[in-house]
Tab-separated table of C-alpha atoms in Angstrom:
chain	number	residue	atom	x	y	z
F	283	UNK	CA	0.000	0.000	0.000
F	284	UNK	CA	1.139	3.531	-0.792
F	285	UNK	CA	1.087	5.299	2.555
F	286	UNK	CA	1.618	8.680	0.898
F	287	UNK	CA	-1.832	8.338	-0.673
F	288	UNK	CA	-4.198	10.662	1.188
F	289	UNK	CA	-7.107	8.355	0.356
F	290	UNK	CA	-5.443	5.292	1.892
F	291	UNK	CA	-7.412	4.527	5.012
F	292	UNK	CA	-8.099	0.804	5.214
F	293	UNK	CA	-5.158	-1.239	6.398
F	294	UNK	CA	-5.607	-4.986	6.673
F	295	UNK	CA	-1.939	-5.676	7.342
F	296	UNK	CA	0.645	-4.386	9.762
F	297	UNK	CA	2.592	-1.218	9.059
F	298	UNK	CA	5.940	0.074	10.196
F	299	UNK	CA	6.483	2.765	12.793
F	300	UNK	CA	7.450	5.269	10.079
F	301	UNK	CA	4.348	4.459	8.042
F	302	UNK	CA	1.968	4.877	10.965
F	303	UNK	CA	3.773	8.074	11.986
F	304	UNK	CA	3.281	9.603	8.529
F	305	UNK	CA	-0.381	8.638	8.457
F	306	UNK	CA	-0.969	10.030	11.947
F	307	UNK	CA	0.767	13.331	11.316
F	308	UNK	CA	-1.173	13.853	8.088
F	309	UNK	CA	-4.452	13.149	9.875
F	310	UNK	CA	-3.741	15.940	12.364
F	311	UNK	CA	-2.988	18.297	9.477
F	312	UNK	CA	0.783	18.273	9.201
F	313	UNK	CA	1.610	18.921	5.555
F	314	UNK	CA	3.820	16.481	3.693
F	315	UNK	CA	6.551	19.087	3.202
F	316	UNK	CA	6.629	19.927	6.923
F	317	UNK	CA	6.955	16.236	7.796
F	318	UNK	CA	9.793	15.734	5.310
F	319	UNK	CA	11.663	18.860	6.454
F	320	UNK	CA	11.817	17.726	10.058
F	321	UNK	CA	14.174	15.180	11.518
F	322	UNK	CA	12.669	11.903	12.654
F	323	UNK	CA	13.113	12.777	16.333
F	324	UNK	CA	10.973	15.865	15.911
F	325	UNK	CA	8.285	13.967	13.991
F	326	UNK	CA	8.204	11.328	16.712
F	327	UNK	CA	7.707	14.072	19.303
F	328	UNK	CA	4.881	15.518	17.207
F	329	UNK	CA	3.239	12.094	16.956
F	330	UNK	CA	3.498	11.498	20.697
F	331	UNK	CA	2.014	14.947	21.330
F	332	UNK	CA	-1.148	14.010	19.441
F	333	UNK	CA	-1.428	10.260	19.999
F	334	UNK	CA	0.214	9.664	23.369
F	335	UNK	CA	2.611	6.889	22.374
F	336	UNK	CA	5.657	6.673	20.082
F	337	UNK	CA	5.070	5.343	16.554
F	338	UNK	CA	6.864	2.101	17.442
F	339	UNK	CA	4.318	1.423	20.177
F	340	UNK	CA	1.367	2.446	17.987
F	341	UNK	CA	2.543	0.069	15.249
F	342	UNK	CA	2.942	-2.774	17.747
F	343	UNK	CA	-0.517	-2.237	19.240
F	344	UNK	CA	-2.023	-2.058	15.726
F	345	UNK	CA	-0.366	-5.377	14.853
F	346	UNK	CA	-1.425	-7.023	18.104
F	347	UNK	CA	-5.060	-6.023	17.575
F	348	UNK	CA	-4.950	-8.022	14.344
F	349	UNK	CA	-3.154	-11.073	15.729
F	350	UNK	CA	-4.373	-11.372	19.329
F	351	UNK	CA	-6.092	-14.533	20.501
F	352	UNK	CA	-8.249	-12.519	22.910
F	353	UNK	CA	-11.672	-12.350	21.208
F	354	UNK	CA	-12.651	-9.029	22.798
F	355	UNK	CA	-9.483	-7.371	21.474
F	356	UNK	CA	-9.334	-8.922	18.012
F	357	UNK	CA	-10.165	-6.560	15.149
F	358	UNK	CA	-11.704	-8.340	12.185
F	359	UNK	CA	-10.429	-7.555	8.703
F	360	UNK	CA	-13.554	-5.590	7.762
F	361	UNK	CA	-12.991	-3.167	10.667
F	362	UNK	CA	-9.245	-2.559	10.246
F	363	UNK	CA	-9.271	1.119	9.509
F	364	UNK	CA	-6.115	2.913	10.593
F	365	UNK	CA	-7.950	6.235	10.922
F	366	UNK	CA	-10.338	4.772	13.482
F	367	UNK	CA	-7.441	3.343	15.464
F	368	UNK	CA	-5.631	6.692	15.400
F	369	UNK	CA	-8.816	8.510	16.442
F	370	UNK	CA	-8.943	6.281	19.525
F	371	UNK	CA	-5.319	7.055	20.422
F	372	UNK	CA	-5.974	10.755	19.847
F	373	UNK	CA	-9.061	10.567	22.071
F	374	UNK	CA	-7.046	9.060	24.926
F	375	UNK	CA	-4.242	11.588	24.534
F	376	UNK	CA	-6.165	14.819	23.862
F	377	UNK	CA	-9.704	13.926	25.076
F	378	UNK	CA	-11.401	16.189	22.504
F	379	UNK	CA	-15.103	16.846	22.287
F	380	UNK	CA	-16.895	15.425	19.272
F	381	UNK	CA	-17.067	18.895	17.726
F	382	UNK	CA	-13.300	19.246	18.115
F	383	UNK	CA	-12.668	15.810	16.618
F	384	UNK	CA	-14.884	16.375	13.566
F	385	UNK	CA	-12.633	18.829	11.650
F	386	UNK	CA	-9.408	17.079	12.661
F	387	UNK	CA	-10.359	13.709	11.223
F	388	UNK	CA	-13.108	14.901	8.884
F	389	UNK	CA	-15.563	12.451	10.393
F	390	UNK	CA	-19.243	12.624	11.266
F	391	UNK	CA	-19.849	13.109	15.021
F	392	UNK	CA	-21.811	9.881	15.466
F	393	UNK	CA	-19.465	7.813	13.320
F	394	UNK	CA	-16.428	9.223	15.079
F	395	UNK	CA	-17.932	8.497	18.481
F	396	UNK	CA	-18.798	4.896	17.594
F	397	UNK	CA	-15.376	4.037	16.182
F	398	UNK	CA	-13.445	5.790	18.930
F	399	UNK	CA	-15.157	3.783	21.641
F	400	UNK	CA	-14.904	0.602	19.590
F	401	UNK	CA	-11.117	0.879	19.396
F	402	UNK	CA	-10.696	2.143	22.969
F	403	UNK	CA	-12.523	-1.006	24.086
F	404	UNK	CA	-10.317	-3.146	21.846
F	405	UNK	CA	-7.140	-1.628	23.279
F	406	UNK	CA	-8.493	-2.083	26.794
F	407	UNK	CA	-9.189	-5.760	26.104
F	408	UNK	CA	-5.473	-6.342	25.453
F	409	UNK	CA	-5.083	-6.201	29.241
F	410	UNK	CA	-5.820	-9.939	29.237
F	411	UNK	CA	-2.402	-10.422	27.621
F	412	UNK	CA	-0.444	-7.383	28.799
F	413	UNK	CA	-1.410	-6.969	32.460
F	414	UNK	CA	-1.136	-10.362	34.119
F	415	UNK	CA	-0.018	-11.657	37.505
F	416	UNK	CA	3.183	-13.655	36.878
F	417	UNK	CA	4.649	-16.572	38.735
F	418	UNK	CA	6.917	-14.859	41.235
F	419	UNK	CA	8.413	-18.168	42.366
F	420	UNK	CA	9.992	-18.062	45.811
F	421	UNK	CA	10.204	-14.265	46.005
F	422	UNK	CA	8.624	-12.691	49.081
F	423	UNK	CA	8.484	-9.008	48.177
F	424	UNK	CA	6.818	-8.918	44.781
F	425	UNK	CA	4.953	-5.661	44.064
F	426	UNK	CA	4.530	-2.015	44.973
F	427	UNK	CA	0.934	-0.985	45.659
F	428	UNK	CA	-0.751	2.396	45.424
F	429	UNK	CA	-4.020	4.020	44.467
F	430	UNK	CA	-4.234	6.695	41.802
F	431	UNK	CA	-7.058	9.226	41.481
F	432	UNK	CA	-8.497	10.891	38.411
F	433	UNK	CA	-10.757	13.923	38.220
F	434	UNK	CA	-14.376	12.979	37.503
F	435	UNK	CA	-17.384	15.196	36.885
F	436	UNK	CA	-19.313	15.889	40.088
F	437	UNK	CA	-22.060	13.205	40.393
F	438	UNK	CA	-25.532	14.360	41.345
F	439	UNK	CA	-26.531	13.925	44.971
F	440	UNK	CA	-30.088	13.964	46.310
F	441	UNK	CA	-29.299	16.389	49.144
F	442	UNK	CA	-25.889	17.951	48.732
F	443	UNK	CA	-24.065	19.797	45.986
F	444	UNK	CA	-21.138	17.430	46.480
F	445	UNK	CA	-20.978	13.703	47.189
F	446	UNK	CA	-18.343	13.048	49.850
F	447	UNK	CA	-18.008	9.427	48.696
F	448	UNK	CA	-16.473	10.714	45.455
F	449	UNK	CA	-14.299	13.367	47.110
F	450	UNK	CA	-10.595	12.857	46.442
F	451	UNK	CA	-8.366	14.102	49.240
F	452	UNK	CA	-5.450	13.910	46.800
F	453	UNK	CA	-6.677	16.811	44.674
F	454	UNK	CA	-9.789	18.099	46.500
F	455	UNK	CA	-12.307	17.289	43.753
F	456	UNK	CA	-14.692	14.543	42.800
F	457	UNK	CA	-12.729	11.590	41.517
F	458	UNK	CA	-12.443	7.918	40.753
F	459	UNK	CA	-9.646	5.688	42.003
F	460	UNK	CA	-7.783	2.662	40.717
F	461	UNK	CA	-5.535	0.357	42.718
F	462	UNK	CA	-2.358	-0.555	40.829
F	463	UNK	CA	0.347	-3.097	41.546
F	464	UNK	CA	3.753	-2.937	39.846
F	465	UNK	CA	6.234	-5.803	39.849
F	466	UNK	CA	9.339	-5.025	41.891
F	467	UNK	CA	11.506	-7.229	39.685
F	468	UNK	CA	10.810	-5.740	36.241
F	469	UNK	CA	8.637	-2.629	36.700
F	470	UNK	CA	5.639	-3.978	34.800
F	471	UNK	CA	2.035	-3.419	35.815
F	472	UNK	CA	0.667	-6.730	37.122
F	473	UNK	CA	-2.448	-5.677	39.051
F	474	UNK	CA	-5.220	-3.238	38.213
F	475	UNK	CA	-8.451	-2.942	40.190
F	476	UNK	CA	-11.233	-0.358	39.951
F	477	UNK	CA	-12.749	2.055	39.457
F	478	UNK	CA	-13.755	2.984	42.993
F	479	UNK	CA	-15.213	6.200	44.345
F	480	UNK	CA	-12.259	8.329	45.401
F	481	UNK	CA	-13.638	8.702	48.920
F	482	UNK	CA	-12.937	5.023	49.506
F	483	UNK	CA	-9.506	4.782	51.119
F	484	UNK	CA	-6.574	2.912	49.618
F	485	UNK	CA	-6.411	0.846	52.786
F	486	UNK	CA	-10.044	-0.261	52.560
F	487	UNK	CA	-9.747	-1.101	48.858
F	488	UNK	CA	-6.683	-3.249	49.587
F	489	UNK	CA	-8.416	-5.040	52.439
F	490	UNK	CA	-11.834	-5.611	50.896
F	491	UNK	CA	-11.316	-5.949	47.145
F	492	UNK	CA	-8.961	-8.804	46.493
F	493	UNK	CA	-5.299	-7.849	46.622
F	494	UNK	CA	-4.800	-8.544	50.339
F	495	UNK	CA	-6.305	-12.013	49.956
F	496	UNK	CA	-4.171	-12.691	46.872
F	497	UNK	CA	-0.916	-11.784	48.612
F	498	UNK	CA	-1.898	-13.649	51.772
F	499	UNK	CA	-2.732	-16.828	49.879
F	500	UNK	CA	0.600	-16.708	48.039
F	501	UNK	CA	2.519	-15.817	51.226
F	502	UNK	CA	3.951	-12.826	49.449
F	503	UNK	CA	4.269	-9.155	50.336
F	504	UNK	CA	4.082	-5.769	48.736
F	505	UNK	CA	5.573	-2.347	49.431
F	506	UNK	CA	3.247	0.599	50.051
F	507	UNK	CA	3.209	4.069	51.573
F	508	UNK	CA	2.181	4.932	55.109
F	509	UNK	CA	-1.525	4.984	54.250
F	510	UNK	CA	-1.517	1.181	54.223
F	511	UNK	CA	-0.036	0.683	57.705
F	512	UNK	CA	-1.528	-2.229	59.626
F	513	UNK	CA	-1.554	-4.948	56.974
F	514	UNK	CA	1.149	-7.617	57.402
F	515	UNK	CA	0.986	-8.314	53.660
F	516	UNK	CA	2.426	-4.852	52.995
F	517	UNK	CA	5.704	-3.353	54.128
F	518	UNK	CA	5.393	0.390	54.724
F	519	UNK	CA	8.041	2.984	55.682
F	520	UNK	CA	9.434	2.091	59.097
F	521	UNK	CA	11.968	4.061	61.180
F	522	UNK	CA	13.525	0.752	62.266
F	523	UNK	CA	14.405	-0.219	58.681
F	524	UNK	CA	18.068	-0.389	57.759
F	525	UNK	CA	19.359	2.250	55.370
F	526	UNK	CA	19.360	-0.223	52.484
F	527	UNK	CA	15.740	-1.226	53.111
F	528	UNK	CA	14.657	2.415	53.408
F	529	UNK	CA	16.293	3.214	50.076
F	530	UNK	CA	14.742	0.160	48.446
F	531	UNK	CA	11.237	1.031	49.643
F	532	UNK	CA	11.660	4.665	48.646
F	533	UNK	CA	12.809	3.741	45.150
F	534	UNK	CA	9.946	1.287	44.748
F	535	UNK	CA	7.370	3.928	45.692
F	536	UNK	CA	8.992	6.591	43.504
F	537	UNK	CA	8.991	4.216	40.554
F	538	UNK	CA	5.317	3.520	41.190
F	539	UNK	CA	4.645	7.252	41.090
F	540	UNK	CA	6.557	7.408	37.816
F	541	UNK	CA	4.109	4.926	36.296
F	542	UNK	CA	1.157	6.880	37.691
F	543	UNK	CA	2.646	9.997	36.124
F	544	UNK	CA	2.970	8.216	32.794
F	545	UNK	CA	-0.789	7.549	32.774
F	546	UNK	CA	-1.524	11.218	33.494
F	547	UNK	CA	0.223	12.272	30.294
F	548	UNK	CA	-3.039	11.240	28.651
F	549	UNK	CA	-5.529	14.063	29.023
F	550	UNK	CA	-8.491	11.725	29.433
F	551	UNK	CA	-7.000	10.966	32.875
F	552	UNK	CA	-5.633	14.406	33.761
F	553	UNK	CA	-8.582	16.701	32.989
F	554	UNK	CA	-12.172	16.409	34.216
F	555	UNK	CA	-13.641	13.226	32.797
F	556	UNK	CA	-17.060	14.045	31.385
F	557	UNK	CA	-18.349	10.601	30.356
F	558	UNK	CA	-19.788	7.749	32.437
F	559	UNK	CA	-18.005	5.597	35.010
F	560	UNK	CA	-18.047	2.717	32.523
F	561	UNK	CA	-16.354	4.893	29.891
F	562	UNK	CA	-13.807	6.029	32.461
F	563	UNK	CA	-12.916	2.380	33.060
F	564	UNK	CA	-12.517	1.901	29.305
F	565	UNK	CA	-10.154	4.872	29.055
F	566	UNK	CA	-8.164	4.212	32.218
F	567	UNK	CA	-7.478	0.583	31.413
F	568	UNK	CA	-6.728	1.320	27.754
F	569	UNK	CA	-4.181	3.922	28.881
F	570	UNK	CA	-2.619	1.419	31.296
F	571	UNK	CA	-2.273	-1.062	28.434
F	572	UNK	CA	-0.527	1.599	26.333
F	573	UNK	CA	1.757	2.504	29.246
F	574	UNK	CA	2.619	-1.176	29.641
F	575	UNK	CA	3.669	-1.258	25.992
F	576	UNK	CA	5.846	1.799	26.590
F	577	UNK	CA	7.477	0.219	29.637
F	578	UNK	CA	8.206	-2.916	27.616
F	579	UNK	CA	9.422	-1.208	24.456
F	580	UNK	CA	10.336	2.470	24.722
F	581	UNK	CA	10.385	3.742	28.286
F	582	UNK	CA	11.326	1.133	30.921
F	583	UNK	CA	11.000	2.272	34.505
F	584	UNK	CA	14.232	2.677	36.451
F	585	UNK	CA	15.790	-0.207	38.350
F	586	UNK	CA	15.084	-0.178	42.074
F	587	UNK	CA	17.383	-2.968	43.203
F	588	UNK	CA	19.970	-1.995	45.811
F	589	UNK	CA	22.918	-4.339	46.235
F	590	UNK	CA	21.777	-7.923	46.752
F	591	UNK	CA	18.753	-7.008	48.872
F	592	UNK	CA	16.181	-8.360	46.430
F	593	UNK	CA	17.669	-11.842	46.565
F	594	UNK	CA	17.638	-12.027	50.346
């Protein structure tokens, strides 16, 4: 296929990172001459600015949607339209209104809406392959645990102007929360649970909604901040820790925050979310899948191991 053809939209095969980058930049109105004048590094930065992920990651996700064995994620040949896929990435990154999307992609509001959510759901469904709990073997400390909040439109309440159950103490607004677990050994996301109303504490979510029982059954432990104190399955900052242990815990929690920060680069999770709770779950989990691809391919999280502590 000639990827310089402005009419080329249907792609039933994989494409390279450079090909998908050219298509994406043209769809957001970069002229061919401007693309050719710039160095590749600059074009990659432009692509990331509009679609959230590097072209290498976008190309890999596009290929995986066509080859996955997960039925919910598989895109049939008749629906393999690169524009629709790029609209979904653009939606996650820029979170435009339908009126804003219409002139960018030259698409009818209803059609654009339907295909965006179709592909967001497909990307989200890749979590069955990308976000899995591995066999940690004989390791005792296996994950870092933390909750992350996102701004959500203020839900209606029968009596009050604000619903305290949705109130996020992290940023003083209505919000929704996800509990995330990141592997200490390789920095990959291995646990994702939510969404919960932001007024529900991290500690209560851990205790009541599955992760505590999972760690307890496996006789394994996680690392968490001081908000989780009181659970033997989690090791929190402790003044009696040795210097090496303090550094290890601190690095684990900082790396966890780095992953949380990676998700907030996508505006659907950093500005006020205006759709339903179900759509928030679609967007949040799709973004986590994309971030997992970035960790695996383009942007690995920093190593937290200190000396031989992890093998003790």
